[in-house]
Short mmCIF file of C-alpha atoms and ligand atoms in Angstrom, two decimals:
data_model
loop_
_atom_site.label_atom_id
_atom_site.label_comp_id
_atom_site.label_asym_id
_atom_site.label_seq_id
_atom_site.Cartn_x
_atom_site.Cartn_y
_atom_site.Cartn_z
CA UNK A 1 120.30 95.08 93.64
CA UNK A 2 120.86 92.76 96.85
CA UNK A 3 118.56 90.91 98.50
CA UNK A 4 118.06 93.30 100.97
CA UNK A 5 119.00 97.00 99.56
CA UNK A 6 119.89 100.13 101.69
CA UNK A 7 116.34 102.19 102.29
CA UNK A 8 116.44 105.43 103.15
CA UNK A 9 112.60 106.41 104.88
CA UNK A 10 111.34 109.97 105.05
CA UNK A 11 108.56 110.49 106.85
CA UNK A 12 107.82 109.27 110.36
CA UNK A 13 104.07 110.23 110.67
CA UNK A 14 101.20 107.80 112.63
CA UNK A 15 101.50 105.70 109.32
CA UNK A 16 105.50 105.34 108.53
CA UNK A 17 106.66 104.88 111.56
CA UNK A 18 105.45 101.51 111.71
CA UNK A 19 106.30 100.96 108.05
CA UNK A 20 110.00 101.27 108.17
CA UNK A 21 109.40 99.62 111.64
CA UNK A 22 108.80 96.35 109.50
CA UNK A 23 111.38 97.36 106.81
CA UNK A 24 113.68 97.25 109.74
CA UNK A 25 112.35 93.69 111.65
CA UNK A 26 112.26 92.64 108.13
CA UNK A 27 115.95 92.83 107.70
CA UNK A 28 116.57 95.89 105.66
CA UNK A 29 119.24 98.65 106.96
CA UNK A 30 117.36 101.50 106.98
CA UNK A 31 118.46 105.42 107.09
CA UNK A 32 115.64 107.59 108.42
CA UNK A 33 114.60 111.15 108.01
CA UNK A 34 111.80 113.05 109.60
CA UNK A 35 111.56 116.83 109.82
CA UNK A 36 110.56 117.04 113.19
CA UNK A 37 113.91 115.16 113.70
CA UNK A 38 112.69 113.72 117.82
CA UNK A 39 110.09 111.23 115.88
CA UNK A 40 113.20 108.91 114.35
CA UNK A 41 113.77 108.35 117.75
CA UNK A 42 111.86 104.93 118.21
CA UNK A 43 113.55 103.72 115.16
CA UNK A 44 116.86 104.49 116.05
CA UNK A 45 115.96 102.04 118.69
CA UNK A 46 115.16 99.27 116.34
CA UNK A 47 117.97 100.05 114.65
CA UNK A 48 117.70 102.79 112.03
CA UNK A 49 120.11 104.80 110.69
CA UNK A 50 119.21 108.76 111.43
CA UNK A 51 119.78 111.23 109.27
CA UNK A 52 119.99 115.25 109.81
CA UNK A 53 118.30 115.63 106.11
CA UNK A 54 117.23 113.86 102.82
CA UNK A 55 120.31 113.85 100.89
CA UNK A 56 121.79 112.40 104.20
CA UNK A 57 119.33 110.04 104.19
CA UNK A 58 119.44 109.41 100.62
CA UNK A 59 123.17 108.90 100.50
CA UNK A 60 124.46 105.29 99.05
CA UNK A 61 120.60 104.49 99.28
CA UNK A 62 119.14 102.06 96.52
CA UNK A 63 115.77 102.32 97.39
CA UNK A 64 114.44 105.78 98.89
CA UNK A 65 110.63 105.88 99.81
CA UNK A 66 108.27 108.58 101.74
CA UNK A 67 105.35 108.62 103.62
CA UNK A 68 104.23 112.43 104.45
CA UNK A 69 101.23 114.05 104.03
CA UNK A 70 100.06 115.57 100.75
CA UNK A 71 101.02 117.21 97.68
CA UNK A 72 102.54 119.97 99.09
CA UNK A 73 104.88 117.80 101.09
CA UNK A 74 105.39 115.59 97.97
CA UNK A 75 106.95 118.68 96.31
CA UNK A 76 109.00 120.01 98.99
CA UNK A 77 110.35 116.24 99.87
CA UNK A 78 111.20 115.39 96.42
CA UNK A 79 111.63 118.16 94.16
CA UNK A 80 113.36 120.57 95.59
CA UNK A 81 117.35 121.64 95.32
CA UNK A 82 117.76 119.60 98.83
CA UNK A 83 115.26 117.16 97.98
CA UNK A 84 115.03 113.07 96.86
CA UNK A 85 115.57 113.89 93.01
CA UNK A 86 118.32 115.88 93.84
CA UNK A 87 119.95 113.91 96.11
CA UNK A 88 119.11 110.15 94.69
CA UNK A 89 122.10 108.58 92.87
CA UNK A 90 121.09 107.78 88.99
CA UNK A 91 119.67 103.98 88.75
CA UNK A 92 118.50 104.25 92.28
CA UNK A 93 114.53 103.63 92.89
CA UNK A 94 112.23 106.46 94.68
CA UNK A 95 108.62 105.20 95.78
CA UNK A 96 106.02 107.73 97.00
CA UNK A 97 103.86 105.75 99.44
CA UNK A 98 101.72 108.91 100.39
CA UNK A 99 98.15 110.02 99.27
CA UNK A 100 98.56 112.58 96.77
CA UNK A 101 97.11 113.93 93.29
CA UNK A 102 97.97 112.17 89.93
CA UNK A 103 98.81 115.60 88.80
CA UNK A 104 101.50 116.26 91.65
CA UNK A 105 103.24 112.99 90.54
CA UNK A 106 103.10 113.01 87.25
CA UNK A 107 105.63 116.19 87.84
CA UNK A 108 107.53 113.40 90.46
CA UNK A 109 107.78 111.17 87.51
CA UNK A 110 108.84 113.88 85.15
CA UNK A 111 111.45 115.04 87.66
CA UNK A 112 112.52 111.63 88.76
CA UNK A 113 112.85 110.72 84.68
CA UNK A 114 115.14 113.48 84.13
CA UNK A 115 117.47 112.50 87.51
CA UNK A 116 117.59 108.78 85.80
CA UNK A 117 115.81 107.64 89.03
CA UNK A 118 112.95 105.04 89.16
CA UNK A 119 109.92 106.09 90.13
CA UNK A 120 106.98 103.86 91.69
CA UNK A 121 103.61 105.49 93.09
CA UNK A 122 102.40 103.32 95.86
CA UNK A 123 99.80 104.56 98.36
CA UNK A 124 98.36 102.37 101.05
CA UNK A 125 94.94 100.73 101.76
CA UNK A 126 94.65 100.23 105.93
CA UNK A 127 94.67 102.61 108.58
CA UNK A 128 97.50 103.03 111.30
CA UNK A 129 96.14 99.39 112.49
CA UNK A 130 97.16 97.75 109.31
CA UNK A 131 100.24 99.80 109.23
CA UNK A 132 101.09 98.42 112.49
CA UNK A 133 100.43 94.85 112.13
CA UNK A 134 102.02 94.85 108.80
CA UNK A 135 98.69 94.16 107.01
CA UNK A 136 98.76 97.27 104.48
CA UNK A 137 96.81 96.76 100.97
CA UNK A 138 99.92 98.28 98.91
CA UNK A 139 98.56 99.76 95.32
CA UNK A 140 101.29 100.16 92.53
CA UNK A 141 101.87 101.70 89.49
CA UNK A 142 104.97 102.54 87.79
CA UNK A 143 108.10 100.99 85.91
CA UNK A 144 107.25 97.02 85.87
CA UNK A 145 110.75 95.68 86.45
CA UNK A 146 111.48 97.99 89.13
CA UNK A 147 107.85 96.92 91.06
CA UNK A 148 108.77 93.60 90.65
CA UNK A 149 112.25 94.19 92.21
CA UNK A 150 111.04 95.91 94.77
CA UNK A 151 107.89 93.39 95.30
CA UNK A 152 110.02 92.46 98.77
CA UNK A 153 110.14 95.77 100.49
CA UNK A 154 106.39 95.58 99.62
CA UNK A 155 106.02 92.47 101.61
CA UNK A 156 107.44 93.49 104.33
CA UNK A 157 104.45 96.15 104.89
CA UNK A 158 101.73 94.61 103.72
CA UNK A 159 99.43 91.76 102.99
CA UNK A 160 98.14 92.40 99.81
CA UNK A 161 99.95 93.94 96.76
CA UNK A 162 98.63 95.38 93.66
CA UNK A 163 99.73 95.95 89.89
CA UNK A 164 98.16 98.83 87.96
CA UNK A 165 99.82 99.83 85.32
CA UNK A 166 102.71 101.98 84.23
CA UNK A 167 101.86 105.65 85.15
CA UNK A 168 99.55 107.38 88.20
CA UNK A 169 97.01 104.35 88.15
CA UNK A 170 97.93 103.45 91.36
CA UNK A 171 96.79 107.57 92.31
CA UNK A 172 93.58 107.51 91.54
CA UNK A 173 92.50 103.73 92.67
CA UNK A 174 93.56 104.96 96.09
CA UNK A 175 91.47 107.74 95.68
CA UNK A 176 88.60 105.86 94.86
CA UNK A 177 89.02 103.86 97.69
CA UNK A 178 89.09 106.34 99.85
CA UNK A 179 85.36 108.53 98.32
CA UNK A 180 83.85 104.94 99.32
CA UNK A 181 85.85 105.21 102.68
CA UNK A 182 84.09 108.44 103.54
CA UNK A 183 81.15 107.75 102.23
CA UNK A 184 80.81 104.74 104.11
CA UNK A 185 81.57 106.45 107.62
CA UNK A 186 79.40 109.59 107.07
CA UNK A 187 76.07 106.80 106.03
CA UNK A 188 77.16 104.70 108.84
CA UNK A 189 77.24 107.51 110.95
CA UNK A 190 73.69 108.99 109.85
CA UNK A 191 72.46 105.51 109.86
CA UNK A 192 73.61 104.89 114.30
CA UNK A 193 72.05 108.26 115.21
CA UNK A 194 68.52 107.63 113.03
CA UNK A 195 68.81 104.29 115.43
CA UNK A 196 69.90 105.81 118.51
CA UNK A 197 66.75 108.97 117.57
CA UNK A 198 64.23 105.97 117.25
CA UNK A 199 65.23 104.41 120.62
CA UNK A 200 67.28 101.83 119.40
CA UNK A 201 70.08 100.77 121.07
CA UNK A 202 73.50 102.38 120.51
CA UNK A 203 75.32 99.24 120.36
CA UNK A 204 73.05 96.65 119.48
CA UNK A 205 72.05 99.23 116.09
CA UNK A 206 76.07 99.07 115.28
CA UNK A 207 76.53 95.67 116.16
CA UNK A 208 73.35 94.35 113.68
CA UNK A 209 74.67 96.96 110.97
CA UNK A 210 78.00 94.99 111.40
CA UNK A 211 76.20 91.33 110.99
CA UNK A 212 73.84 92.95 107.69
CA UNK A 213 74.36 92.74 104.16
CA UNK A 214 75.40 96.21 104.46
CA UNK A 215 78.47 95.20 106.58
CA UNK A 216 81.89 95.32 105.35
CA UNK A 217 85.67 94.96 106.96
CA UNK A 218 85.11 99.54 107.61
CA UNK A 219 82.03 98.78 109.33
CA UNK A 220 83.38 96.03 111.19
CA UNK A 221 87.16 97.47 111.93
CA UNK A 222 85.19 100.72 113.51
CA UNK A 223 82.25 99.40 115.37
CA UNK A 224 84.23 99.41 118.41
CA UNK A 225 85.11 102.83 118.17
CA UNK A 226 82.39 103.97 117.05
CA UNK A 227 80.46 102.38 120.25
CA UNK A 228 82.58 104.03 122.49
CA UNK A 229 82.75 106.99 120.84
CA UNK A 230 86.24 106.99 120.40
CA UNK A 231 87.63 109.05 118.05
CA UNK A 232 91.32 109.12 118.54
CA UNK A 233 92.77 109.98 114.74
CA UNK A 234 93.61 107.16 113.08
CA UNK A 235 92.84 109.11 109.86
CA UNK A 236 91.81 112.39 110.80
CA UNK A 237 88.65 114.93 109.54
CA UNK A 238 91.26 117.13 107.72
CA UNK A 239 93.17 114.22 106.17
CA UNK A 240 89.92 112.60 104.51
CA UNK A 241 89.12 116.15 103.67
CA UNK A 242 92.39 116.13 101.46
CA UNK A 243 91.74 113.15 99.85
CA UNK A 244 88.08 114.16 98.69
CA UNK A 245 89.47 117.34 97.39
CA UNK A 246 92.59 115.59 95.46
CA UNK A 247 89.66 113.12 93.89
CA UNK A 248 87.25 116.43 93.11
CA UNK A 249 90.72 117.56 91.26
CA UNK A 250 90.82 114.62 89.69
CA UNK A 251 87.35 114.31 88.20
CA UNK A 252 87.57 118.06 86.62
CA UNK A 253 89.80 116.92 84.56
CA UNK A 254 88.63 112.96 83.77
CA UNK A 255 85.26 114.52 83.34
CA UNK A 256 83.66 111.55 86.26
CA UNK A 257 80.47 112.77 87.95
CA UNK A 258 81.00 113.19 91.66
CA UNK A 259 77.34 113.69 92.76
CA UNK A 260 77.88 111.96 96.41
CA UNK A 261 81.82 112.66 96.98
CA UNK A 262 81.07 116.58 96.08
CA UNK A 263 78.49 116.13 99.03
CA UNK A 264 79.62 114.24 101.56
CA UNK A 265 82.94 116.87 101.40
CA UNK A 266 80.52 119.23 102.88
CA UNK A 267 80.15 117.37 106.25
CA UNK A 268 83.72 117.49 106.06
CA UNK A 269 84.22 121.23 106.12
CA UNK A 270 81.21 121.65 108.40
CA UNK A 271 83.39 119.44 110.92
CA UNK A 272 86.51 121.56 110.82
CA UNK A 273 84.83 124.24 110.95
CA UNK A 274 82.99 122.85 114.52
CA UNK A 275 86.46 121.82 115.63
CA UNK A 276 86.47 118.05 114.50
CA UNK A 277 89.50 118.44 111.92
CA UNK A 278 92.05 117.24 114.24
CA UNK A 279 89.67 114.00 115.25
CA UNK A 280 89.21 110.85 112.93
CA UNK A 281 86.32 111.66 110.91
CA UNK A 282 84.08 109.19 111.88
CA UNK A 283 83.17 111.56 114.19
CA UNK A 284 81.27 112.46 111.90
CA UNK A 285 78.84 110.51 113.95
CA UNK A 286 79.31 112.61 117.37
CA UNK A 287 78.65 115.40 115.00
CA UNK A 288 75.65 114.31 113.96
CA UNK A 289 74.47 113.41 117.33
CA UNK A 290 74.74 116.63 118.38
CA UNK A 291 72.55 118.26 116.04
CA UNK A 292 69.61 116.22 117.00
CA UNK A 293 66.60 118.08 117.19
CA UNK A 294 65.26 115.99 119.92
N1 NAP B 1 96.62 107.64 108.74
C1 NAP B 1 96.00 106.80 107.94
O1 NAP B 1 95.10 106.06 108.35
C2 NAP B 1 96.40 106.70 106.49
C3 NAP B 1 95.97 105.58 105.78
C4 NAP B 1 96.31 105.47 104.42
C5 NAP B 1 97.04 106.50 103.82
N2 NAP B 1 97.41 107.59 104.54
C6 NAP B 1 98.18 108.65 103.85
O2 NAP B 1 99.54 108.46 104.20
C7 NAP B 1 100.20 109.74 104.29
C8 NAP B 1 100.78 109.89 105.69
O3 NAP B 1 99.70 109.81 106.62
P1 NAP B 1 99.95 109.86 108.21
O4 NAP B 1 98.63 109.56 108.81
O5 NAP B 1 101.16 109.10 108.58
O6 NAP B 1 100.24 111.44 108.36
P2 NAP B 1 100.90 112.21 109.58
O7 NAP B 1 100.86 111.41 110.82
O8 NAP B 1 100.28 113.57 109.57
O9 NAP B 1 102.44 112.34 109.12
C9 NAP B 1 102.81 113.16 108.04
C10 NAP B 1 104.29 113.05 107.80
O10 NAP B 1 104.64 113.92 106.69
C11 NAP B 1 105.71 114.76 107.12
N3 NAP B 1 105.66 116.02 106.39
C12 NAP B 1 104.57 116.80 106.19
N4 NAP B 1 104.91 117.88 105.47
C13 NAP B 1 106.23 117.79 105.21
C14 NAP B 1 107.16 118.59 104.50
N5 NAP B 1 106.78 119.73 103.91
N6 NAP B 1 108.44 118.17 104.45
C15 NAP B 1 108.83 117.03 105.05
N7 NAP B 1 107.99 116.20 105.73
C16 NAP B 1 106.71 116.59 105.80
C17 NAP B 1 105.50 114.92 108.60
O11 NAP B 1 106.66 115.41 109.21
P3 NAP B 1 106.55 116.09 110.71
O12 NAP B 1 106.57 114.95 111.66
O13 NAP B 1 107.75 116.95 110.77
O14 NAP B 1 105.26 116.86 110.72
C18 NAP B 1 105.16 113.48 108.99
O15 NAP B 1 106.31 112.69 109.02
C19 NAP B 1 99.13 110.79 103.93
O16 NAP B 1 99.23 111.09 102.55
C20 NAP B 1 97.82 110.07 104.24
O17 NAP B 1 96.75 110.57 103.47
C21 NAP B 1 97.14 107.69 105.88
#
């Protein structure tokens, strides 16, 4: 493979559009697919490549990745007659950047096996900041050689890059990531509005939670927000909603006791259901604020 091989991107959502974005300052020719086909647009500026489907996009491609939503997306992208594995040339490399179950790609990695295509699981630590800047903790699992050959693409997108192992490791350390994500906003959250119900102030409480031992780079990296209430999606309700339910999934079958995670996805559906899906879910907080008895 060159120094620079032929990507083909699929999926142009708040988080890859600024991924193939670097892919693309980074050097790479990139092909791009999206199926609402207006959002390649801004690429095509930069100087993608648009294609009118995957196996366009896929076409004379050595390294083919996607960034879409979940596992149903995963399947349709990828496994199906007009999809990646169908469309990938034999020896070529697929990587799955999304979060999805273990169980959804291990059939990716059956699938990609049979189509003699290599097959790398690597979903993202960061938000649509991180994504931006280029600052994206990238977790990996998969064939060895072909995540060190493709340790470059990695670079372009991210600042830190890890190794797990050979099969769906990389799956569930995202997952676990993101239960502590979650759990983190919903206790931060409860934590502001005990503070705000006590008279403290609204800022100054977030602020001195920031500066505590309890503070940490989530605490930090949505203070600001969370002070002015802000709750543009970067992530939304419905989207961490996913992830608790693919890590549930998970621990059914690993056997792991999920005392807080099977909790804290209550506040979750209690949010969509008030009409906070759509809104990043640390609005949890706003939701909280508004139940306040006095
Ligand atoms: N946002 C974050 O902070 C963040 C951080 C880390 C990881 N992630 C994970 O990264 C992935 C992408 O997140 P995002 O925030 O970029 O999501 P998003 O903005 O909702 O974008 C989702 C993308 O998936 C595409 N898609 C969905 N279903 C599809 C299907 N059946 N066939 C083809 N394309 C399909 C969408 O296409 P359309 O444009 O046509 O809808 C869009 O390009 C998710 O797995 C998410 O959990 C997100």
């Amino acid at each position: 493979m060159t120094d620079k091989p032929k990507v083909a991107w699929i999926g142009l959502g708040k988080m890859g559009e600024h991924m193939a974005g670097h892919l693309l300052s980074a050097g790479f020719p990139v092909t791009v697919y999206n199926r609402t086909v207006e959002k390649a647009a801004p690429l095509v500026e930069k100087g993608a490549t648009a294609a009118d489907s995957i196996a366009a996009a896929a076409d004379g491609a050595d390294v083919i990745i996607s960034m879409i939503s979940d596992d149903n997306a995963l399947r349709a992208v990828a496994s199906t007659t007009d999809g990646v594995l169908s469309a990938a040339a034999p020896g070529s490399i697929y990587i799955d950047m999304s979060t999805v179950s273990p169980e959804a790609s291990a059939e990716i990695a059956s699938n990609a096996d049979k189509a003699g295509v290599a097959y790398l699981r690597a979903p993202v630590n960061g938000t649509v900041v991180q994504a931006e800047s280029g600052a994206l903790i990238i977790l990996v699992s998969g064939p060895r050689a072909t995540f060190d050959t493709c340790t470059p693409v990695f670079e372009a997108m991210g600042s830190k890059l890890f190794y797990f192992g050979d099969a769906e490791q990389a799956r569930s350390m995202k997952l676990a990531i993101n239960m502590m994500v979650g759990i983190t906003a919903s206790m931060f959250s409860e934590a502001v509005v005990f503070a705000k119900a006590a008279g403290l102030d609204w800022d100054q409480a977030i602020d001195v939670i920031g500066q505590s031992a309890v503070g940490s780079p989530y605490t930090n990296f949505r203070g600001p927000a969370l002070k002015a209430m802000d709750f543009t999606p970067t992530f939304s309700t419905k989207q961490i909603a996913k992830d608790f339910d693919l890590a549930l999934a998970t621990a059914e079958t690993t056997g792991a006791p999920m005392p807080l995670t099977s909790l804290v996805r209550q506040f979750w559906s209690d949010m969509i259901d008030t009409g906070k899906g759509d809104l990043d879910f640390l609005s949890y907080a706003q939701h909280l604020d508004e139940q306040r008895s006095k």
